Coordinates of C-alpha atoms and ligand atoms in Angstrom, one line a residue:
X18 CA 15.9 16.8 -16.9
X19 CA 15.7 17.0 -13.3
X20 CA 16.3 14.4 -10.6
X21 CA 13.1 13.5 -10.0
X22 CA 11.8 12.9 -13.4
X23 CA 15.3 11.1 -14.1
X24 CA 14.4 8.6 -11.0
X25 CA 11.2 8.2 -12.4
X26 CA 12.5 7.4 -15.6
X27 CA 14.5 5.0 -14.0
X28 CA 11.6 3.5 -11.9
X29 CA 9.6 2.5 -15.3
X30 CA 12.1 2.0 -17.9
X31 CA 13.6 -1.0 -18.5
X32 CA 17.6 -1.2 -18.9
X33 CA 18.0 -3.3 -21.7
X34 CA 21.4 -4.0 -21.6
X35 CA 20.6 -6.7 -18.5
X36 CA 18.7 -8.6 -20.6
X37 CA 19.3 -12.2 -21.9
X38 CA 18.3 -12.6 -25.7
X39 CA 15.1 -15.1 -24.1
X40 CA 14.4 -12.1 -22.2
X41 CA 14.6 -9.5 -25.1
X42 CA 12.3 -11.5 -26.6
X43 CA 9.1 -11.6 -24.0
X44 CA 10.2 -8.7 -23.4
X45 CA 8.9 -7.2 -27.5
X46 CA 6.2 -9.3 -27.3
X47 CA 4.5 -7.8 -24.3
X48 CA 4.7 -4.5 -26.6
X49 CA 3.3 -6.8 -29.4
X50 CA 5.9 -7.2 -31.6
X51 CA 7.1 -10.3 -33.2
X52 CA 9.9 -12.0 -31.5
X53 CA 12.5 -11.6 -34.0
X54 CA 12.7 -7.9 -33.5
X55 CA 13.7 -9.0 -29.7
X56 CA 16.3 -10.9 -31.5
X57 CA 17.3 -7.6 -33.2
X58 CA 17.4 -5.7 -30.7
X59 CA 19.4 -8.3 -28.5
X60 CA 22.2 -8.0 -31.2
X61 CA 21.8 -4.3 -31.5
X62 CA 22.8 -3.6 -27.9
X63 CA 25.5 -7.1 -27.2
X64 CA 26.9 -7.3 -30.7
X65 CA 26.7 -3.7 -32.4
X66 CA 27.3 -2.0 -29.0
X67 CA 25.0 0.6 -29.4
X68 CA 23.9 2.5 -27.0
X69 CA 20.8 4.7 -28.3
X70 CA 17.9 3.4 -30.2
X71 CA 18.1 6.2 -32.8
X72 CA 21.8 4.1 -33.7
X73 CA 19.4 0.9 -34.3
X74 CA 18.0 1.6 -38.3
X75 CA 17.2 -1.7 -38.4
X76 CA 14.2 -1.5 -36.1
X77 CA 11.0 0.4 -38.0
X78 CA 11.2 4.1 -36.5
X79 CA 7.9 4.1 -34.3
X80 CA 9.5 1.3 -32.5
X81 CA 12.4 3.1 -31.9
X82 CA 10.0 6.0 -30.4
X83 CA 7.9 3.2 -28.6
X84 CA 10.9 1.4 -26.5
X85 CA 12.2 5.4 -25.6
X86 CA 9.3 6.1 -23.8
X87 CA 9.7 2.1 -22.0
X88 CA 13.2 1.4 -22.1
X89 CA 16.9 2.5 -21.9
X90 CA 19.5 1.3 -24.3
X91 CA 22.3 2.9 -22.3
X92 CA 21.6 4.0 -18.3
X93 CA 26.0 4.5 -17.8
X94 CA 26.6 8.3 -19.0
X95 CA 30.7 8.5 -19.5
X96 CA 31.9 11.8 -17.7
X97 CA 35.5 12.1 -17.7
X98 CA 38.1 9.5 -18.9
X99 CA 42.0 9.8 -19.0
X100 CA 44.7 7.9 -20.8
X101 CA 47.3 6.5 -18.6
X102 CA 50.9 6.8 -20.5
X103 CA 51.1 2.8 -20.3
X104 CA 47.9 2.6 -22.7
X105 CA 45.2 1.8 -19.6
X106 CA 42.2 3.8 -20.2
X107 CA 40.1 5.0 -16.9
X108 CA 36.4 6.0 -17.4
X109 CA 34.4 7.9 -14.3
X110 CA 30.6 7.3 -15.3
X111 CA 27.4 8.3 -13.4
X112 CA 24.4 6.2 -13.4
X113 CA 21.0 7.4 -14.0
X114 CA 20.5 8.3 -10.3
X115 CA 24.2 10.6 -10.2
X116 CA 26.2 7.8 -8.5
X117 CA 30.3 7.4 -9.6
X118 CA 31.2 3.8 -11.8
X119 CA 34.7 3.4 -12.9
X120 CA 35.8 1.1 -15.4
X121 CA 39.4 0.6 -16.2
X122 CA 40.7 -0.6 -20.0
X123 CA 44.1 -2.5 -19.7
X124 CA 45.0 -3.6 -23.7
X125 CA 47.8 -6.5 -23.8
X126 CA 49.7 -8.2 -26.3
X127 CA 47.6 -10.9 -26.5
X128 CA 44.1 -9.7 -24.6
X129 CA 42.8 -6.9 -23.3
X130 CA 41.3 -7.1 -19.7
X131 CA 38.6 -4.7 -18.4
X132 CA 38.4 -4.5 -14.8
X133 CA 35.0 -3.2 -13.6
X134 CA 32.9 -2.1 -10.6
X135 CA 30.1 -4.2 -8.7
X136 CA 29.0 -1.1 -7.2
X137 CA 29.4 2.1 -6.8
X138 CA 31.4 3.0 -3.3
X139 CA 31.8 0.0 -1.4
X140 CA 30.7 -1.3 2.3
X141 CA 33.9 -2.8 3.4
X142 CA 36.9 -1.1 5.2
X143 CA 39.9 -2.1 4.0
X144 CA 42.0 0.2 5.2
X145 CA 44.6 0.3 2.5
X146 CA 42.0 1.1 -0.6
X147 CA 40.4 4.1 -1.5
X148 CA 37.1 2.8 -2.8
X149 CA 36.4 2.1 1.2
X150 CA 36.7 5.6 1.3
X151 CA 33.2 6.1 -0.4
X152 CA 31.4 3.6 1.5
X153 CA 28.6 2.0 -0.4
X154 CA 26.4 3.5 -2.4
X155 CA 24.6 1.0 -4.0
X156 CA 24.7 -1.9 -5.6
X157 CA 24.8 -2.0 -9.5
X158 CA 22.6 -3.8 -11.9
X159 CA 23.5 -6.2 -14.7
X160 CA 23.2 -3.8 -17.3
X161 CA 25.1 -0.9 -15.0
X162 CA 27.7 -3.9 -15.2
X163 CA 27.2 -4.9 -18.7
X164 CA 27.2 -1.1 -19.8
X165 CA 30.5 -1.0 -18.7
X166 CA 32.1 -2.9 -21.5
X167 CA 30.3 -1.9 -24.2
X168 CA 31.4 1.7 -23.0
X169 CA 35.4 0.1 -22.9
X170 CA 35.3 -1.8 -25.9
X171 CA 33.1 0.9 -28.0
X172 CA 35.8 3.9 -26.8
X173 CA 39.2 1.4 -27.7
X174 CA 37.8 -0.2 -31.2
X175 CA 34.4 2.6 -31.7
X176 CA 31.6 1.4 -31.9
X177 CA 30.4 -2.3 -33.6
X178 CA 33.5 -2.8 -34.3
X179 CA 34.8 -6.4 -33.5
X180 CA 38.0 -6.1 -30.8
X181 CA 40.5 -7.5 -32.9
X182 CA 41.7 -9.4 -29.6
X183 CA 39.9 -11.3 -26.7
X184 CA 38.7 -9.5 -23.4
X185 CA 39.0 -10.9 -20.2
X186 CA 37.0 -9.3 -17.2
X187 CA 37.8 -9.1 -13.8
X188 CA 35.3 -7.6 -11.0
X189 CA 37.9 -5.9 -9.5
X190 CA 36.9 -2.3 -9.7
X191 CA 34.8 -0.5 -7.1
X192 CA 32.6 -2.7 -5.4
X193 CA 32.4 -5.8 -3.3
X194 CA 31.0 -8.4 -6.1
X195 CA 30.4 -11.2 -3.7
X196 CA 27.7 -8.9 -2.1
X197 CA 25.9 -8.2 -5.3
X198 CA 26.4 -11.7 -6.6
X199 CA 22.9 -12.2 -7.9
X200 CA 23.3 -9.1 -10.6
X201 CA 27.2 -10.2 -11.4
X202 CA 26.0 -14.1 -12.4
X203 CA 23.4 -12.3 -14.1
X204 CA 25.2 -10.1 -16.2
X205 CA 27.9 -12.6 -16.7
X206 CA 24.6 -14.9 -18.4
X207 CA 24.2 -12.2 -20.6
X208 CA 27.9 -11.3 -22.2
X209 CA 28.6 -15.2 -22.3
X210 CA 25.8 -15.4 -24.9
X211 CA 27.5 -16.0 -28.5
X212 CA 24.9 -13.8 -30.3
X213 CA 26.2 -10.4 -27.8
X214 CA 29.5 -9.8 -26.4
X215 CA 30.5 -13.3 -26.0
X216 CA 32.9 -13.5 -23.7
X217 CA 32.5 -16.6 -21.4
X218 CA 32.7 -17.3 -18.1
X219 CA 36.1 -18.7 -18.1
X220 CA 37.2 -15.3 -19.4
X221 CA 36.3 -13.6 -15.9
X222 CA 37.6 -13.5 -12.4
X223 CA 35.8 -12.6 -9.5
X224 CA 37.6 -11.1 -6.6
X225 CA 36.6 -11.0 -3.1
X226 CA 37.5 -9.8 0.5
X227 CA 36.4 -13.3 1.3
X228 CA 32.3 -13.2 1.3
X229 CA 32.6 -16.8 2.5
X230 CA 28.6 -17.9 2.1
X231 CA 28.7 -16.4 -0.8
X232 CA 31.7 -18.3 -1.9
X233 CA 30.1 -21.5 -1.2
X234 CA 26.8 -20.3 -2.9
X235 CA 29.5 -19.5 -6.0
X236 CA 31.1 -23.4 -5.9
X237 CA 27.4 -24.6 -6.3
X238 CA 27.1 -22.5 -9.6
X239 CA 27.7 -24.1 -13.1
X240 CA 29.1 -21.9 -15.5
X241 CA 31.1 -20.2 -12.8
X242 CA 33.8 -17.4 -13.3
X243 CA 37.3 -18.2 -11.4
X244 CA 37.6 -16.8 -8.0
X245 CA 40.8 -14.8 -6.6
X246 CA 40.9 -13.9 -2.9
X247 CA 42.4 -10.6 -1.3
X248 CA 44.1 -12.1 1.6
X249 CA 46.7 -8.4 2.1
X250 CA 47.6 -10.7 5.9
X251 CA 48.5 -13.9 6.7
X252 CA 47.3 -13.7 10.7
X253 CA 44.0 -12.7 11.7
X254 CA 45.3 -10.3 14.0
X255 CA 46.6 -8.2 11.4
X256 CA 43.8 -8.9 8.6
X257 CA 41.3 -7.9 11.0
X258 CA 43.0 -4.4 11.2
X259 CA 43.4 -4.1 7.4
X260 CA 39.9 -5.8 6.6
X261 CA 37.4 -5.8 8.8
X262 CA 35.6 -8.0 7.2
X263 CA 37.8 -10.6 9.0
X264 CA 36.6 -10.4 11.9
X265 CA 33.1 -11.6 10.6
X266 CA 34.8 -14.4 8.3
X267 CA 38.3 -15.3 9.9
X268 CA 41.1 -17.1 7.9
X269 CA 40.1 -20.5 9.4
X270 CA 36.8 -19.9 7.9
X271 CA 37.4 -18.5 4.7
X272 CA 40.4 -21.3 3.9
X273 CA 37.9 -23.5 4.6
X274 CA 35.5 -22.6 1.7
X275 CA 38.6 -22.1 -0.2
X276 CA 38.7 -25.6 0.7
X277 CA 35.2 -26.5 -0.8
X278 CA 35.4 -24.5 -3.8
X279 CA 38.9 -26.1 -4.7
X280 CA 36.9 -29.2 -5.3
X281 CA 35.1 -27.7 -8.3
X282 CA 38.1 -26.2 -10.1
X283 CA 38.8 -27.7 -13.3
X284 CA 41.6 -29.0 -15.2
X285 CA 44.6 -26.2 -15.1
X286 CA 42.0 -23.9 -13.1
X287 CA 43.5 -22.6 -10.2
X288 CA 42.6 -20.1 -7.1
X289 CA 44.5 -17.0 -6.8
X290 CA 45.4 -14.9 -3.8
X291 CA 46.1 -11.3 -3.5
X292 CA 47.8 -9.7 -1.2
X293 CA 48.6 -6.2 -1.3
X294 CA 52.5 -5.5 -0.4
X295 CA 52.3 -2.5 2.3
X296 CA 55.7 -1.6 3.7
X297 CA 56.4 -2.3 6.9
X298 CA 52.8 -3.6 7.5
X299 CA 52.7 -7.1 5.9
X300 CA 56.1 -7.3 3.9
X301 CA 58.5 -9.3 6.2
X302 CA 60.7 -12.6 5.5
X303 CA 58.3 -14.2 8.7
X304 CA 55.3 -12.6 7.1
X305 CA 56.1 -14.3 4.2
X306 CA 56.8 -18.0 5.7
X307 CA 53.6 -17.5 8.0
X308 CA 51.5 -17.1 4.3
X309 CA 53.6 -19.8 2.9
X310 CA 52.6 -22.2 6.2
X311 CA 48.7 -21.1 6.5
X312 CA 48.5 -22.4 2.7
X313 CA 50.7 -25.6 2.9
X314 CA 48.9 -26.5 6.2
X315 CA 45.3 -26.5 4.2
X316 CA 46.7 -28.0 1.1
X317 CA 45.6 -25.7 -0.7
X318 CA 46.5 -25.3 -4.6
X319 CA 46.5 -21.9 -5.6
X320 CA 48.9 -19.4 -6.7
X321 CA 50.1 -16.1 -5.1
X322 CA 49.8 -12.3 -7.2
X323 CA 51.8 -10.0 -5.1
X324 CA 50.5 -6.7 -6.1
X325 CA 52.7 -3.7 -4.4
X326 CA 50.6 -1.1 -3.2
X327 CA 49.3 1.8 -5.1
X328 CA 49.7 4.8 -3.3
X329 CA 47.0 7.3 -3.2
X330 CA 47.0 10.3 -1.2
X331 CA 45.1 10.3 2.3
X332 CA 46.2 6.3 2.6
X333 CA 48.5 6.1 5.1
X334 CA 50.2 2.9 3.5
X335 CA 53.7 3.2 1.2
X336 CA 54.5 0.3 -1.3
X337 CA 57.0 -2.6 -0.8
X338 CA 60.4 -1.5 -2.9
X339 CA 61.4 -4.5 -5.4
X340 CA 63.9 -6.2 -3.3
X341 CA 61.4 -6.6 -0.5
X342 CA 58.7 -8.0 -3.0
X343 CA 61.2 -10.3 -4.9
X344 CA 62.6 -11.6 -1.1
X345 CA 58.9 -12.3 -0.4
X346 CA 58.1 -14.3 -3.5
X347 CA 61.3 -16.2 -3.2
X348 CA 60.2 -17.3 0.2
X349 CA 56.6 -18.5 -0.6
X350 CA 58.4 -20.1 -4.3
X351 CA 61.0 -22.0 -1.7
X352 CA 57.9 -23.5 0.2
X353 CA 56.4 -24.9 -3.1
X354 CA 53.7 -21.6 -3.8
X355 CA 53.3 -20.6 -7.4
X356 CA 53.8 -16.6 -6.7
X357 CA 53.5 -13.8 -9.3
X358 CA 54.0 -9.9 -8.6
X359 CA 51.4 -7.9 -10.8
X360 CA 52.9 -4.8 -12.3
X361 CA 51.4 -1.7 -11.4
X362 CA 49.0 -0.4 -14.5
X363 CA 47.8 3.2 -15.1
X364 CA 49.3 4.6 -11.8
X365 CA 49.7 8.0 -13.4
X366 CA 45.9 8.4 -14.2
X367 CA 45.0 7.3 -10.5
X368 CA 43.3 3.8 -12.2
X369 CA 45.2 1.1 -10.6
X370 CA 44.0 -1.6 -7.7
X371 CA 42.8 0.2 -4.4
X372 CA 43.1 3.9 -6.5
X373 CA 39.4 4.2 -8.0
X374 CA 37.6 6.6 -6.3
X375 CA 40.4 9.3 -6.1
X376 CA 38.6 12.5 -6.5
X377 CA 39.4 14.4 -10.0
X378 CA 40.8 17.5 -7.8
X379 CA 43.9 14.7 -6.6
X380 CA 44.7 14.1 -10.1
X381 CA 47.2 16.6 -11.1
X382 CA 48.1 18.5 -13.9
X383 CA 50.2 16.2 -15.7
X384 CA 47.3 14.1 -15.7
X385 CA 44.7 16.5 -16.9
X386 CA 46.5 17.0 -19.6
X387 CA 46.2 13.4 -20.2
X388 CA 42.4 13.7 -20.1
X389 CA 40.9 12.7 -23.5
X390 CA 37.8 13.3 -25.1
X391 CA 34.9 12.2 -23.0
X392 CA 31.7 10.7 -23.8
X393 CA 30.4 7.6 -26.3
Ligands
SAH18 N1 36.3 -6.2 -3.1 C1 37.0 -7.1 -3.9 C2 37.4 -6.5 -5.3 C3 38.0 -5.1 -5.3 S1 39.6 -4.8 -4.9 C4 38.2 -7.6 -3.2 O1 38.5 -7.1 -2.1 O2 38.9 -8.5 -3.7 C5 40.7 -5.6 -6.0 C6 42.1 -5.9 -5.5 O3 42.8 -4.7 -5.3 C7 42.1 -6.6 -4.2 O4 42.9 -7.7 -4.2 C8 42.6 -5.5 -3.2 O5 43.3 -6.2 -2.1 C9 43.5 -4.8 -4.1 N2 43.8 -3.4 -3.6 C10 42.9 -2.6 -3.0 N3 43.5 -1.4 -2.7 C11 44.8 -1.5 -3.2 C12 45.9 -0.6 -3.2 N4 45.8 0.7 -2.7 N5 47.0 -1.0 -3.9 C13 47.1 -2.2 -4.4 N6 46.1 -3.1 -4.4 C14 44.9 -2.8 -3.8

C-alpha cells in the first residue's frame, strides 16, 4: 500500500483498540448491529488479544468484511524485536504513518512489568537519554498505547492466552506522558476494564520530567496511576543543564505540586523519584546531602530509585560504579529517605531507561544474534 492510501486509511478508520466497551458498543450500532456484538468485539480485541478481524470467528463473516473497510483491530506493526540474555524482551514497532514505538517486556518472579512509550521521539532534552535524541514525533493514541500490551503479552504467553502472572505498566518508554496525558488516562480507562486486559490503575506508574500543570491536573483525577518523578539533579543549576525542562518548571515549582499531589496518595502509596547516577555529573557525597535536604526541607514522603546510567553510544555520560551508588544511598537512608538502586534490565539488547531509540546499526553482533522472530 502506499503512504498516502495508508494515511488515508488512517484518517477514516477507526483504531479499535482505544475503545471503552460503552464505546464499542455505539460504536456497532452506528453500523446497525445489535449491541452485543460491540460487547464481542470489546472482548475480542482486550481479552482474546487479537489483533485482525479474520482471528474474531465469533463475529458473522460480512461483519468481519464490514469493520475492515471502517476500522483497525491492530494500527502497531511489530518490526524487529530482540531477547535480552536477562529475559527482557524489546519490540521496535511502526505505526500506521512509519513512526518508531518501543515497548520493553521485563518478566519477574512475581509480575511482569511492561514499560511503554507515550510517543514516538520525544520534545524534551534531557541530555543524558537517547530518546531526546529523536525529538518528537508525535504524540500516540490510546490504542497506539494499548496496542502495545497486547503485542507484549500476546509475544510472552501467545495469543488469548491468560498471563499466568499480573502486569504492571509503567509509561516510561519513549515519550513524555505528561504531555499526552489526555490519550494515557484514556487508554488507562480502557485496560482497567475487567471485561479486557484488566489491569487497574494502581498497577501503573506514570513518570515525568516534571510537567507540573499537568501534575496538578493528574492529583484532580480519580482513578489515578501513581506518579514517579525524574529529578537526575538536586540544584536547579545543574537540572537546568541536564533537563531543560527545568528552566520552565524549576525545583521550587515542581516540589511544590509534589506537594499538592502528596495530599491525594493513599494508604501505603508513595511518590518516587528518579535520578539517573551519571559519574562525575550528579554522583557526589554533597550531591547526595543537597537531594537529601531539598526533600526533608518540603516534607516530602517519597522514596528514592537510584537508577545508574545506561550507557549508549553518542551520550557523553558514564555510569556511577557500585561503591559510588551504594555511598549515595547510604547518605540519603542516614537523613531518613527510603532509597532503592534499580538494577539495570536488558542492557545487552540496548532496552534499558534512557537507551530506546538506539538505531538497530549500534546494536552489535552479539546482539543480532539475539534477534528473535519478529512479527504477531
Ligand atoms: N519522560 C519521562 C519518562 C521517560 S524516561 C520522564 O522523564 O520521566 C524514564 C526514566 O528513565 C526517567 O527517570 C529518566 O530519568 C531515566 N533515564 C533516561 N535516560 C537514561 C539513561 N541513559 N540511563 C538511565 N536512566 C535514564
Amino acid at each position: 500500500m502506499s503512504q498516502m492510501l495508508r494515511l488515508l486509511r488512517m484518517d477514516k478508520a477507526v483504531q479499535l483498540s482505544g475503545l471503552s466497551q460503552a464505546e464499542m458498543v455505539s460504536f456497532v450500532e452506528t453500523l446497525g448491529e445489535p449491541g452485543y456484538r460491540g460487547r464481542q468485539l470489546f472482548a475480542a480485541l482486550q481479552h482474546r488479544r487479537l489483533r485482525s478481524f479474520s482471528l474474531m470467528t465469533d463475529l458473522p463473516k460480512d461483519l468481519q468484511s464490514r469493520l475492515n473497510q471502517v476500522a483497525q483491530a491492530g494500527t502497531l506493526k511489530v518490526e524487529s524485536q530482540y531477547a535480552s540474555t536477562d529475559g527482557t524482551r524489546r519490540y521496535l514497532m511502526k505505526t500506521i504513518d512509519g513512526l518508531p514505538v518501543e515497548t520493553v517486556f521485563i518478566p519477574e518472579e512475581h509480575r511482569d512489568t511492561i514499560c511503554f512509550s507515550s510517543q514516538s521521539g520525544c520534545p524534551l532534552q534531557c541530555s543524558f537519554c537517547l530518546t531526546a535524541q529523536l525529538g518528537l514525533l508525535r504524540s500516540l493514541t490510546a490504542a497506539e498505547i494499548v496496542e502495545q500490551i497486547h503485542i507484549a503479552l500476546n509475544d510472552a504467553y501467545g495469543t488469548g492466552v491468560k498471563p499466568p502472572r499480573g502486569t504492571n505498566l509503567v509509561a516510561m518508554g519513549a515519550g513524555e506522558p505528561l504531555l499526552n496525558l489526555d490519550q494515557l488516562l484514556k487508554a488507562l480507562r480502557v485496560m482497567a476494564e475487567p471485561q479486557g486486559l484488566h489491569i487497574v490503575p494502581n498497577r501503573v506508574t506514570v513518570s515525568t520530567a516534571g510537567v507540573v500543570p499537568r501534575i496538578l491536573d493528574l492529583a484532580k483525577t480519580s482513578d489515578r496511576p501513581h506518579l514517579a518523578i525524574s529529578l537526575a539533579a538536586p540544584t536547579d543549576e545543574l537540572r537546568n543543564e541536564l533537563m531543560p525542562i527545568n528552566k520552565r518548571w524549576p525545583l521550587e515549582e515542581l516540589l511544590g505540586a509534589c506537594k499538592v499531589f502528596e495530599k491525594t496518595l493513599k494508604t501505603g502509596e508513595r511518590l518516587t523519584f528518579e535520578y539517573v547516577m551519571l559519574e562525575g555529573v550528579n554522583d557526589s557525597d554533597e550531591q547526595a546531602r543537597q537531594l537529601a535536604n531539598l526533600l526533608n526541607r518540603h516534607n516530602i514522603t517519597a522514596k528514592v530509585n537510584l537508577i545508574p546510567h545506561n550507557p549508549a553510544e553518542p551520550l557523553p555520560y558514564r555510569p556511577s560504579n557500585d561503591a559510588t551508588v551504594e555511598r549515595f544511598k547510604n547518605i540519603l537512608e542516614s537523613k531518613g529517605i527510603h532509597t532503592y538502586v534499580r538494577r539495570p534490565r536488558g542492557r545487552d539488547i540496548f532496552a534499558a531507561c534512557g537507551q530506546l531509540a538506539a538505531r538497530q546499526t549500534t546494536l552489535n553482533s552479539r546482539i543480532e544474534s539475539n534477534l528473535v522472530g519478529a512479527n504477531n
